[in-house]
Short mmCIF file of N, CA and C in Angstrom, two decimals:
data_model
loop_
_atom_site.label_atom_id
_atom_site.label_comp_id
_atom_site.label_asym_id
_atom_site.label_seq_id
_atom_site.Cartn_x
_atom_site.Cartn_y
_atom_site.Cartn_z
N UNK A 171 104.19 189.84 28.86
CA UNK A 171 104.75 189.27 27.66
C UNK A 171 104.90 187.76 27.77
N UNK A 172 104.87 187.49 29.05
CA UNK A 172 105.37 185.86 29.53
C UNK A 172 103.92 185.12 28.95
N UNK A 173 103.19 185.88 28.87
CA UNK A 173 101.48 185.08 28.39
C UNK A 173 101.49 184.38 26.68
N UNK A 174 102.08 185.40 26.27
CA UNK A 174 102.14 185.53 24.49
C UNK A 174 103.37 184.31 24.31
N UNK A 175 104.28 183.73 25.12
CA UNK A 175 105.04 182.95 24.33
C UNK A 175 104.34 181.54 23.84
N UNK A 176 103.56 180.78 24.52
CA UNK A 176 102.69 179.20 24.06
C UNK A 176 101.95 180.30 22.54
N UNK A 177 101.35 181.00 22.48
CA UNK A 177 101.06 181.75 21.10
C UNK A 177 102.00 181.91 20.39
N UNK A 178 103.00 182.14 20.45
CA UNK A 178 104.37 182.72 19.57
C UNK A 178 104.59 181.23 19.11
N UNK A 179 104.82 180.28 19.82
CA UNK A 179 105.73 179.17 19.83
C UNK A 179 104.51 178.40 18.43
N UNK A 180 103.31 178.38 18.82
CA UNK A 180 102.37 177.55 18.49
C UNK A 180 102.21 178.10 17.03
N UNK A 181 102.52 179.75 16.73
CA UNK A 181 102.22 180.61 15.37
C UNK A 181 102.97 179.96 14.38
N UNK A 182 104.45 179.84 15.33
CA UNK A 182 106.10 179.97 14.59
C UNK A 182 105.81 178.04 13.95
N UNK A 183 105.69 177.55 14.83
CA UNK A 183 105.38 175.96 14.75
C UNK A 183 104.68 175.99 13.48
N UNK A 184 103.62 176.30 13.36
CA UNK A 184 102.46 176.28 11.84
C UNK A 184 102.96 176.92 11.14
N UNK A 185 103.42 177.94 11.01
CA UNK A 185 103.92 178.40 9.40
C UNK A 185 105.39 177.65 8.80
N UNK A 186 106.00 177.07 10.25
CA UNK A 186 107.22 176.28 9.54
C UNK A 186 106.74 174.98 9.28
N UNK A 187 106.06 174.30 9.90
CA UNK A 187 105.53 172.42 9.73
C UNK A 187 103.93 172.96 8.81
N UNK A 188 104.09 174.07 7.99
CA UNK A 188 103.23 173.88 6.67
C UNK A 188 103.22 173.18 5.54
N UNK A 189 102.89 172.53 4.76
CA UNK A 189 103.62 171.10 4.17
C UNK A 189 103.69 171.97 2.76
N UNK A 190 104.73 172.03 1.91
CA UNK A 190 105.01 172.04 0.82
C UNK A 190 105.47 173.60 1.09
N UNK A 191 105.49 174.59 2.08
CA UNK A 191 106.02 175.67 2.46
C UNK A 191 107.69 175.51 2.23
N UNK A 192 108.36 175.16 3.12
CA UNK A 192 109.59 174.39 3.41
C UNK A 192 110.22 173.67 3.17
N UNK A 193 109.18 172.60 3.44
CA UNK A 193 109.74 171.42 3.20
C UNK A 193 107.92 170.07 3.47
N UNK A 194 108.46 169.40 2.54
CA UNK A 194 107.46 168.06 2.28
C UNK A 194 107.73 166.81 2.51
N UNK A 195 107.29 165.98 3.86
CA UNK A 195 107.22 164.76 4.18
C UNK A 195 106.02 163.56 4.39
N UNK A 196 105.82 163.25 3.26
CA UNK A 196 106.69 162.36 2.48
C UNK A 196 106.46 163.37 0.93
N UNK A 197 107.48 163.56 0.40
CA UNK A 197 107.10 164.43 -0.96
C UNK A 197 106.67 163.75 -2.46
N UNK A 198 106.31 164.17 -3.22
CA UNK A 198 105.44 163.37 -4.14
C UNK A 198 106.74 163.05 -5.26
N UNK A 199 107.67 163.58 -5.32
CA UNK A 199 108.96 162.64 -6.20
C UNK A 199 109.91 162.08 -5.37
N UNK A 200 110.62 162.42 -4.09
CA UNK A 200 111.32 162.09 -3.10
C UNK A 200 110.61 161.70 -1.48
N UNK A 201 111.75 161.23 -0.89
CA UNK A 201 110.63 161.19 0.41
C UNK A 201 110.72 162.65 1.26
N UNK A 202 111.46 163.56 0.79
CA UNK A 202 111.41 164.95 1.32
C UNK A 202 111.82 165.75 0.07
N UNK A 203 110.26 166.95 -0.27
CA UNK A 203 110.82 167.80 -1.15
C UNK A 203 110.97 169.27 -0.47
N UNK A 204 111.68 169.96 -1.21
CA UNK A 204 111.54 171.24 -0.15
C UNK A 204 111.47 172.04 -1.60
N UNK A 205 110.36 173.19 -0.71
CA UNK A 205 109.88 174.13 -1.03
C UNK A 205 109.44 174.21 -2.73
N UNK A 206 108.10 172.82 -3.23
CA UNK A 206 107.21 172.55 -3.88
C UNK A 206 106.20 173.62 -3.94
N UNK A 207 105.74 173.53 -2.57
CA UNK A 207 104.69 174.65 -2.93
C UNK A 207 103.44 173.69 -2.99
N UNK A 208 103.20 172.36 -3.31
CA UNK A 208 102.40 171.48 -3.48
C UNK A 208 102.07 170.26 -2.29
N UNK A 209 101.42 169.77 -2.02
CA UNK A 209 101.27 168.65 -1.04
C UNK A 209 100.36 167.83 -1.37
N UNK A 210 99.67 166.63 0.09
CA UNK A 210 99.07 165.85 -0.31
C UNK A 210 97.97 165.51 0.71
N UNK A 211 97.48 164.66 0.85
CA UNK A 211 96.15 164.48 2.04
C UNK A 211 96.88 163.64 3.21
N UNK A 212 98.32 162.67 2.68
CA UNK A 212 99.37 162.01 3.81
C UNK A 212 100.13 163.04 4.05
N UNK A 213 100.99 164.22 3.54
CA UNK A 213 101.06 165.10 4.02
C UNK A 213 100.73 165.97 4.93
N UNK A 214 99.74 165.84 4.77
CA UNK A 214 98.73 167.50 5.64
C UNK A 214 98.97 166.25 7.05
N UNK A 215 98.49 165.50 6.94
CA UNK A 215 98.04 164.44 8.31
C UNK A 215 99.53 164.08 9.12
N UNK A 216 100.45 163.76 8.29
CA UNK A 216 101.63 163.71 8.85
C UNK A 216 102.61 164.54 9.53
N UNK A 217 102.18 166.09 8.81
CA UNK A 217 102.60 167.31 9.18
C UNK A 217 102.06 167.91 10.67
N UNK A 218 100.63 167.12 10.70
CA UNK A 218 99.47 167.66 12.05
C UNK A 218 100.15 167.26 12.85
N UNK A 219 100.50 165.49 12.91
CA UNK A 219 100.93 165.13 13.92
C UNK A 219 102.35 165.31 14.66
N UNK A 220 103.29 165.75 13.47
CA UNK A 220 104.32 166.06 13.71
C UNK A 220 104.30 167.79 14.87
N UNK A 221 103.28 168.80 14.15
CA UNK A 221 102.71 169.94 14.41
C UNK A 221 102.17 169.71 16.38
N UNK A 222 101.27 168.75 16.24
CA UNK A 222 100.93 168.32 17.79
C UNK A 222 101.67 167.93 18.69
N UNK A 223 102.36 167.15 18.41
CA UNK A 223 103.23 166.50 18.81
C UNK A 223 104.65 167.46 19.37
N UNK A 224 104.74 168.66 18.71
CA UNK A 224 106.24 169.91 19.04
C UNK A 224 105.18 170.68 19.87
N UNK A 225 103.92 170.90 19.76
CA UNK A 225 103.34 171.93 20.69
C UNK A 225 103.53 171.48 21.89
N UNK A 226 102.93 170.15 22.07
CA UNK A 226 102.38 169.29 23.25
C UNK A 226 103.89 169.61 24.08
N UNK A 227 105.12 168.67 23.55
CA UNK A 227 106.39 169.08 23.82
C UNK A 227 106.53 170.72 24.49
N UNK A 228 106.40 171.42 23.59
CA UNK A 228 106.55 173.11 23.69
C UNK A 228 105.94 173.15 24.94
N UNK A 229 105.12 173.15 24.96
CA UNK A 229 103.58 173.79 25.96
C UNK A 229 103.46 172.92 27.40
N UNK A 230 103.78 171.72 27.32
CA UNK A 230 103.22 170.99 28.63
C UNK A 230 104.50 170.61 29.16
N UNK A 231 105.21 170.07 28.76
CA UNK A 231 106.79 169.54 28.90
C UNK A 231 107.77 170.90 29.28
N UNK A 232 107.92 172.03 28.54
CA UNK A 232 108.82 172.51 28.94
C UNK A 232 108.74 173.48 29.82
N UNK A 233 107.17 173.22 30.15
CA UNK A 233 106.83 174.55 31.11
C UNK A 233 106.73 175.99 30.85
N UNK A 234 106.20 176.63 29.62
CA UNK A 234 106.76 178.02 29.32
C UNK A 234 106.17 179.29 30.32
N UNK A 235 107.07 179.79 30.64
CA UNK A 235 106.49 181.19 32.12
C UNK A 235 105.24 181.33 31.09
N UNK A 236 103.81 181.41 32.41
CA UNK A 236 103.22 181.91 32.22
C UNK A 236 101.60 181.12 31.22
N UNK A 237 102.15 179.79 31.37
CA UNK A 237 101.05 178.30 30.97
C UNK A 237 100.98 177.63 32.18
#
């Protein structure tokens, strides 16, 4: 089971830092809208890096049993 957590972590990560799912940074009337449903092309890109950036953290940094 110790194999499946960098998968779990990396699944859970993308469906929450989905842009206009949740929440939207930068959002198209405020600088955060939540749960639009809508996004943008600075969105999607801002969301990646934010997205890369918690894995990299997750995955290399915290050591998870079994990476």
């Amino acid at each position: 089971m110790a194999d499946w957590i960098p998968a779990i972590v990396a699944t859970v990560l993308f469906v929450v830092l989905t842009p206009g799912l949740l929440f939207q940074v930068p959002g198209n009337n405020n600088f955060v809208d939540f749960g639009k449903m809508e996004t943008s092309g600075y969105s999607i890109l801002l969301h990646s890096f934010i997205y890369f950036g918690l894995v990299a953290v997750f995955t290399v940094v915290i050591q998870f049993p079994g990476t």
